Coordinates of C-alpha atoms in Angstrom, one line a residue:
X134 CA 40.0 -29.4 84.4
X135 CA 40.3 -31.8 81.5
X136 CA 43.7 -32.0 79.7
X137 CA 42.9 -33.2 76.2
X138 CA 46.5 -34.1 75.1
X139 CA 47.0 -35.5 71.6
X140 CA 47.9 -39.2 71.4
X141 CA 51.5 -38.7 70.5
X142 CA 52.0 -36.3 73.5
X143 CA 50.7 -38.9 75.9
X144 CA 52.9 -41.5 74.3
X145 CA 55.9 -39.3 74.7
X146 CA 55.1 -38.6 78.3
X147 CA 54.8 -42.4 78.9
X148 CA 57.9 -43.2 76.9
X149 CA 55.9 -45.3 74.4
X150 CA 56.8 -45.6 70.7
X151 CA 55.2 -42.9 68.6
X152 CA 54.2 -44.3 65.2
X153 CA 53.7 -42.2 62.1
X154 CA 50.0 -43.1 62.0
X155 CA 49.6 -41.2 65.3
X156 CA 49.9 -38.1 63.1
X157 CA 46.3 -38.7 62.0
X158 CA 45.1 -37.7 65.5
X159 CA 47.2 -34.5 65.4
X160 CA 47.2 -33.2 61.8
X161 CA 44.8 -35.3 59.7
X162 CA 45.3 -33.2 56.6
X163 CA 49.0 -33.7 56.6
X164 CA 48.5 -37.4 57.5
X165 CA 46.2 -37.9 54.5
X166 CA 48.7 -36.1 52.2
X167 CA 51.5 -38.4 53.3
X168 CA 49.3 -41.5 53.2
X169 CA 48.4 -40.8 49.6
X170 CA 52.2 -41.1 48.8
X171 CA 52.0 -44.7 50.0
X172 CA 48.7 -45.7 48.4
X173 CA 49.2 -49.5 47.7
X174 CA 46.8 -49.3 44.7
X175 CA 49.3 -47.1 42.9
X176 CA 52.0 -48.8 40.9
X177 CA 55.7 -48.1 41.7
X178 CA 56.1 -46.2 38.4
X179 CA 53.1 -44.1 39.0
X180 CA 54.2 -43.3 42.5
X181 CA 57.7 -42.3 41.3
X182 CA 56.1 -40.0 38.7
X183 CA 54.0 -38.4 41.4
X184 CA 57.0 -37.9 43.6
X185 CA 59.1 -36.5 40.7
X186 CA 56.4 -33.9 40.1
X187 CA 56.3 -32.9 43.7
X188 CA 60.1 -32.5 43.9
X189 CA 60.1 -33.7 47.5
X190 CA 63.4 -34.0 49.5
X191 CA 64.0 -35.3 53.0
X192 CA 63.4 -31.9 54.4
X193 CA 60.5 -29.8 55.8
X194 CA 59.7 -26.2 55.0
X195 CA 58.7 -24.2 58.1
X196 CA 55.9 -21.8 57.9
X197 CA 56.7 -18.1 58.2
X198 CA 55.4 -18.0 61.8
X199 CA 58.0 -20.7 62.6
X200 CA 60.9 -18.9 61.0
X201 CA 60.5 -20.0 57.4
X202 CA 63.7 -22.0 57.1
X203 CA 64.2 -25.5 55.7
X204 CA 64.8 -28.3 58.3
X205 CA 66.5 -31.5 57.2
X206 CA 64.8 -34.7 58.3
X207 CA 68.1 -36.4 58.2
X208 CA 71.7 -35.4 57.4
X209 CA 71.9 -34.2 53.8
X210 CA 68.2 -34.5 53.5
X211 CA 67.7 -31.2 51.6
X212 CA 69.6 -32.6 48.6
X213 CA 68.2 -36.2 48.8
X214 CA 65.1 -36.7 46.7
X215 CA 62.2 -38.9 47.9
X216 CA 61.8 -42.0 45.7
X217 CA 59.2 -44.7 45.5
X218 CA 61.5 -47.0 47.4
X219 CA 61.9 -44.7 50.4
X220 CA 58.6 -42.9 50.5
X221 CA 57.6 -44.7 53.7
X222 CA 60.9 -43.7 55.4
X223 CA 60.1 -40.1 54.3
X224 CA 56.6 -40.2 55.7
X225 CA 57.8 -41.6 59.1
X226 CA 60.6 -39.0 59.4
X227 CA 58.3 -36.2 58.4
X228 CA 55.6 -37.3 60.9
X229 CA 58.2 -37.7 63.7
X230 CA 59.6 -34.2 63.0
X231 CA 56.1 -32.7 63.0
X232 CA 55.0 -34.4 66.2
X233 CA 58.3 -34.7 68.2
X234 CA 61.3 -32.9 66.9
X235 CA 59.6 -29.6 66.3
X236 CA 58.5 -29.4 69.9
X237 CA 61.1 -31.6 71.6
X238 CA 62.1 -29.1 74.3
X239 CA 58.5 -28.6 75.4
X240 CA 57.8 -32.3 75.4
X241 CA 60.9 -33.0 77.4
X242 CA 59.9 -30.3 79.9
X243 CA 56.4 -31.8 80.2
X244 CA 57.8 -35.3 80.8
X245 CA 60.3 -34.0 83.4
X246 CA 57.4 -32.3 85.2
X247 CA 55.4 -35.6 85.1
X248 CA 58.4 -37.5 86.5
X249 CA 58.6 -35.0 89.4
X250 CA 55.1 -36.1 90.4
X251 CA 55.0 -39.7 89.3
X252 CA 58.0 -42.0 88.9
X253 CA 58.2 -43.9 85.6
X254 CA 57.3 -47.1 87.4
X255 CA 53.9 -45.7 88.3
X256 CA 52.8 -45.4 84.7
X257 CA 54.8 -48.2 83.0
X258 CA 51.8 -50.4 82.7
X259 CA 49.4 -47.8 81.3
X260 CA 48.5 -47.4 77.7
X261 CA 47.9 -44.0 76.1
X262 CA 44.2 -44.4 76.5
X263 CA 44.5 -45.5 80.1
X264 CA 46.4 -42.3 80.9
X265 CA 43.9 -40.2 79.0
X266 CA 41.1 -41.7 81.1
X267 CA 43.1 -40.9 84.3
X268 CA 43.5 -37.3 83.2
X269 CA 40.0 -36.7 81.9
X270 CA 37.7 -39.3 83.4
X271 CA 35.0 -40.9 81.3
X272 CA 32.0 -38.5 81.5
X273 CA 28.7 -39.3 79.7
X274 CA 28.6 -38.8 76.0
X275 CA 25.9 -36.2 75.2
X276 CA 24.0 -37.6 72.2
X277 CA 22.6 -34.2 71.2
X278 CA 26.1 -32.7 71.0
X279 CA 27.4 -35.7 69.1
X280 CA 24.6 -35.2 66.6
X281 CA 25.7 -31.7 65.9
X282 CA 29.2 -32.8 65.1
X283 CA 28.4 -35.8 63.0
X284 CA 27.9 -36.0 59.2
X285 CA 26.6 -38.9 57.1
X286 CA 27.8 -40.3 53.8
X287 CA 25.5 -42.7 51.9
X288 CA 27.1 -45.5 49.8
X289 CA 24.1 -47.8 50.0
X290 CA 22.3 -46.6 46.9
X291 CA 19.0 -46.8 48.9
X292 CA 16.1 -44.4 48.9
X293 CA 16.3 -41.2 50.9
X294 CA 13.4 -42.4 53.1
X295 CA 15.3 -45.5 54.1
X296 CA 18.4 -43.5 54.8
X297 CA 16.4 -41.0 56.9
X298 CA 14.8 -43.8 58.9
X299 CA 18.2 -45.5 59.4
X300 CA 19.6 -42.3 60.8
X301 CA 16.7 -42.1 63.3
X302 CA 17.4 -45.6 64.3
X303 CA 21.0 -44.9 64.9
X304 CA 20.4 -41.9 67.2
X305 CA 17.6 -43.8 69.0
X306 CA 20.0 -46.7 69.7
X307 CA 22.6 -44.3 71.1
X308 CA 20.0 -42.6 73.3
X309 CA 19.1 -46.0 74.8
X310 CA 22.6 -47.1 75.4
X311 CA 24.1 -47.0 78.9
X312 CA 26.7 -44.3 79.6
X313 CA 29.4 -47.0 79.5
X314 CA 28.2 -48.3 76.1
X315 CA 28.2 -44.8 74.6
X316 CA 31.7 -44.2 75.8
X317 CA 32.8 -47.5 74.3
X318 CA 31.1 -46.7 71.0
X319 CA 32.8 -43.2 70.9
X320 CA 36.2 -44.8 71.6
X321 CA 35.5 -47.4 68.9
X322 CA 34.5 -44.7 66.5
X323 CA 37.0 -41.8 67.2
X324 CA 39.7 -43.2 69.4
X325 CA 38.6 -41.2 72.5
X326 CA 35.8 -42.1 75.0
X327 CA 35.0 -38.5 75.7
X328 CA 33.7 -35.6 73.6
X329 CA 36.0 -32.6 73.2
X330 CA 35.1 -29.3 74.8
X331 CA 34.3 -27.8 71.4
X332 CA 34.0 -28.7 67.7
X333 CA 37.6 -27.7 67.2
X334 CA 38.6 -30.5 69.5
X335 CA 37.7 -33.0 66.8
X336 CA 40.2 -33.6 64.1
X337 CA 38.5 -34.5 61.9
X338 CA 34.8 -34.3 62.8
X339 CA 33.1 -37.6 63.2
X340 CA 31.2 -39.1 60.3
X341 CA 29.1 -42.2 59.5
X342 CA 29.3 -44.0 56.1
X343 CA 26.2 -46.0 55.4
X344 CA 27.1 -49.0 53.2
X345 CA 25.0 -51.5 51.2
X346 CA 22.4 -53.6 53.2
X347 CA 24.0 -56.6 54.8
X348 CA 22.6 -58.0 58.1
X349 CA 25.6 -60.3 58.5
X350 CA 28.4 -57.8 58.5
X351 CA 29.6 -55.9 61.6
X352 CA 30.1 -52.2 61.8
X353 CA 33.8 -51.1 61.4
X354 CA 35.6 -47.9 62.2
X355 CA 38.7 -45.9 61.1
X356 CA 39.6 -44.0 64.2
X357 CA 42.3 -42.0 62.4
X358 CA 39.5 -40.1 60.5
X359 CA 36.8 -40.6 63.1
X360 CA 34.6 -42.5 60.7
X361 CA 32.1 -45.2 61.5
X362 CA 31.0 -47.7 58.7
X363 CA 27.5 -49.2 59.1
X364 CA 25.8 -51.6 56.7
X365 CA 22.2 -50.5 56.1
X366 CA 20.6 -53.0 58.6
X367 CA 17.1 -54.0 58.1
X368 CA 15.9 -53.2 61.6
X369 CA 16.7 -51.1 64.6
X370 CA 17.2 -54.1 66.8
X371 CA 19.8 -55.6 64.4
X372 CA 21.6 -52.2 64.3
X373 CA 21.7 -52.2 68.1
X374 CA 22.9 -55.8 68.4
X375 CA 25.6 -55.3 65.8
X376 CA 26.9 -52.1 67.3
X377 CA 27.2 -53.6 70.8
X378 CA 28.9 -56.7 69.4
X379 CA 31.3 -54.6 67.4
X380 CA 32.4 -52.4 70.2
X381 CA 33.0 -55.4 72.4
X382 CA 35.0 -57.2 69.6
X383 CA 36.8 -53.9 68.7
X384 CA 36.2 -54.5 65.0
X385 CA 38.4 -51.6 63.8
X386 CA 39.0 -51.1 60.1
X387 CA 42.3 -49.4 60.9
X388 CA 43.7 -47.9 64.0

């Protein structure tokens, strides 16, 4: 039976550093909210004004189902306001609390159980993705299922007929890929080489953004939001060539 653990859970089991960006694979809505606090295009003064209006402190409010109390992210955090200078520290602490501290006992129990079966030395050379593959295998990517999950965004300013044709090319290219190539594309696109058991397993659902025509540019991807960026290539053969080249070169926009 597949065990689709989130990335931060696998990292914890393996003893790997958990980064605040790993939150994107667990709670993309919360991640996006925190990321907006760090938007580099916003001036320091504008960021401070935004933070002042939010009245954030170094604390987290639990939902009613979790008890409803306030948890301090660091000692004295409930009385320490978040400023433009320490917004990154706040985001990192909040993400760590959400992913690790709030479930630390359960995570420790899982890691202890794993160590009962496998010594730490047996997994020390594995990445989180290596371990995921060991748990779940690779399995073929069903193109029809992926089509149901995927949405398209058009930034090309091209005609609807061109966009419709390009979408057909895209799915035709995927259909003609080998199983291995489809797995590599899905990993390049979403951070996982396998489809989840249901739509709810995607967080968020995969999307494709079609950009202005440019046969020289490679596709790019943002795995944190499961988004693939494709220039509006002039032919299906160019689209196939660029996709295969990109997944081999791992041309991630952000991981």
